[in-house]
PDB file of C-alpha atoms in Angstrom:
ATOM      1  CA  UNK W   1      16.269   0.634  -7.681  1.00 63.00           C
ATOM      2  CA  UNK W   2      14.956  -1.729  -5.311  1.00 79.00           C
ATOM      3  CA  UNK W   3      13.142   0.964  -3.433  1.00 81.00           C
ATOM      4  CA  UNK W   4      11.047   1.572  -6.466  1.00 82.00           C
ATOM      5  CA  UNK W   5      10.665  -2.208  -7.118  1.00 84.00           C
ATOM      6  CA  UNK W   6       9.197  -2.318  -3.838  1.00 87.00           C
ATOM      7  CA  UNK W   7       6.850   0.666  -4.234  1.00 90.00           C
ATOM      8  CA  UNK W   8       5.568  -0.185  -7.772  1.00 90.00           C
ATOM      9  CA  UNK W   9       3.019  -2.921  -6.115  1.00 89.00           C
ATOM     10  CA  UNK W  10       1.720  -0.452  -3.458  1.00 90.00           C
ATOM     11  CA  UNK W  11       1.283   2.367  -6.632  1.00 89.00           C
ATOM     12  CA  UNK W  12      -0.380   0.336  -8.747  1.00 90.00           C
ATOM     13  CA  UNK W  13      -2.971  -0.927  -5.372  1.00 92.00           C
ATOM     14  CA  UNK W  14      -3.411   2.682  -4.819  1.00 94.00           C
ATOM     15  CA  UNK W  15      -4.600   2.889  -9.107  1.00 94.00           C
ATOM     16  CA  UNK W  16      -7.442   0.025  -8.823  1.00 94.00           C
ATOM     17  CA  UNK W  17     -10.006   2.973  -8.333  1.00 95.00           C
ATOM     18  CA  UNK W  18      -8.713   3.963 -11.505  1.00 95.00           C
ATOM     19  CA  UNK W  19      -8.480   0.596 -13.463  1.00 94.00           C
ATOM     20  CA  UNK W  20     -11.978  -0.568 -12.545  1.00 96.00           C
ATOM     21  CA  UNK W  21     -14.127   2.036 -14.609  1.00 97.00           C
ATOM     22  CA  UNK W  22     -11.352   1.642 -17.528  1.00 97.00           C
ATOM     23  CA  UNK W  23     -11.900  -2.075 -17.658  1.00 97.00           C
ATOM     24  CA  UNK W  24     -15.491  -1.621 -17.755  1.00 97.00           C
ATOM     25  CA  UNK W  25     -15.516   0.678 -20.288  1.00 97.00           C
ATOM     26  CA  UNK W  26     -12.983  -1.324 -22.268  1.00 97.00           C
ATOM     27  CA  UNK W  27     -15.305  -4.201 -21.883  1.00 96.00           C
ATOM     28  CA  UNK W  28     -18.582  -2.316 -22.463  1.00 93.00           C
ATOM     29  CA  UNK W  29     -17.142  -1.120 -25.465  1.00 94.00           C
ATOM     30  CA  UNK W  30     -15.984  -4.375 -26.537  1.00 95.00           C
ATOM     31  CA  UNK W  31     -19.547  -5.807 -26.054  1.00 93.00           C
ATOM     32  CA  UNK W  32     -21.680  -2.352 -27.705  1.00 89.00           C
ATOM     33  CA  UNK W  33     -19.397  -3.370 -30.785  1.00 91.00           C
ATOM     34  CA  UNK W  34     -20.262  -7.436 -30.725  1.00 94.00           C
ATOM     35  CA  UNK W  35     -23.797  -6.949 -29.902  1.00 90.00           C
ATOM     36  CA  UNK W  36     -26.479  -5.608 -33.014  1.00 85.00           C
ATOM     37  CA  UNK W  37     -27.974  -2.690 -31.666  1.00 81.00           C
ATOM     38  CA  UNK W  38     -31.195  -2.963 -29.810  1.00 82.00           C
ATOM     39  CA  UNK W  39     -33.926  -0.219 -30.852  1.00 83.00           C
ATOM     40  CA  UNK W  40     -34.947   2.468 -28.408  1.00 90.00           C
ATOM     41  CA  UNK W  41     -38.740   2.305 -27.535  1.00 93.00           C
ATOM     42  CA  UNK W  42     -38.410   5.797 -27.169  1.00 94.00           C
ATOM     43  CA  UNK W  43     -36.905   6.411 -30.663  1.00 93.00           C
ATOM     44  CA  UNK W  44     -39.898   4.050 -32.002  1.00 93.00           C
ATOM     45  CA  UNK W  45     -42.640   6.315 -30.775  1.00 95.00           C
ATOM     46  CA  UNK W  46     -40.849   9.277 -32.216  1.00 95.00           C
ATOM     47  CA  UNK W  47     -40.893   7.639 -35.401  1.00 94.00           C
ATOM     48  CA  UNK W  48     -44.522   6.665 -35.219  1.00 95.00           C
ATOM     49  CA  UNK W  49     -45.658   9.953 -34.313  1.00 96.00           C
ATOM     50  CA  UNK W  50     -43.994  11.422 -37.380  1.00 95.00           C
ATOM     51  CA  UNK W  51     -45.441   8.715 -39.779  1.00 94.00           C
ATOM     52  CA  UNK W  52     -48.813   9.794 -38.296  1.00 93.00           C
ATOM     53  CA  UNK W  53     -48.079  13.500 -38.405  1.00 92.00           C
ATOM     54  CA  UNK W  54     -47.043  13.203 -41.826  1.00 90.00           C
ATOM     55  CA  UNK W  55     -50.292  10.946 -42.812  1.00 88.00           C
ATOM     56  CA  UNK W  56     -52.489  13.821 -41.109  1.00 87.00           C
ATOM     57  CA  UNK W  57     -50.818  16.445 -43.856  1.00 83.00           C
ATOM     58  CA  UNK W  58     -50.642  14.007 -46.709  1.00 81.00           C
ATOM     59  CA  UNK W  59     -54.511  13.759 -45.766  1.00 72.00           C
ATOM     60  CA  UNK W  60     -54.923  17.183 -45.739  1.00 68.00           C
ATOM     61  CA  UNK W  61     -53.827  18.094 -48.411  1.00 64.00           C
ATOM     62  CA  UNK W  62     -55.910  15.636 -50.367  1.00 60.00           C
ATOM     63  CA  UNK W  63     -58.860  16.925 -49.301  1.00 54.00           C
TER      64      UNK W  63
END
């Protein structure tokens, strides 16, 4: 038993590649769910150009 006392330390140094990218997900997650969520610039455009696509047919179709 005491070998594996004396091991654990070393196995879990060997696992800090591992813990680093779960603890920043953990805490990325954490911090997506606390913060409101910002708009994409990109999403705006996409939802200007269809206003304006759908203004052009509305306009259209009027005339």
């Amino acid at each position: 038993m005491s070998d594996l006392a004396s091991l654990l330390p070393l196995a879990l140094l060997l696992l800090v590649p591992v813990w680093i990218p779960l603890g920043a997900a953990a805490i990325g997650t954490v911090r997506d769910r606390l913060r409101p969520p910002v708009p994409s610039p990109a999403q705006a455009a996409v939802e200007q150009a269809r206003r304006r696509a759908e203004e052009t047919r509305s306009a259209r179709v009027l005339a």
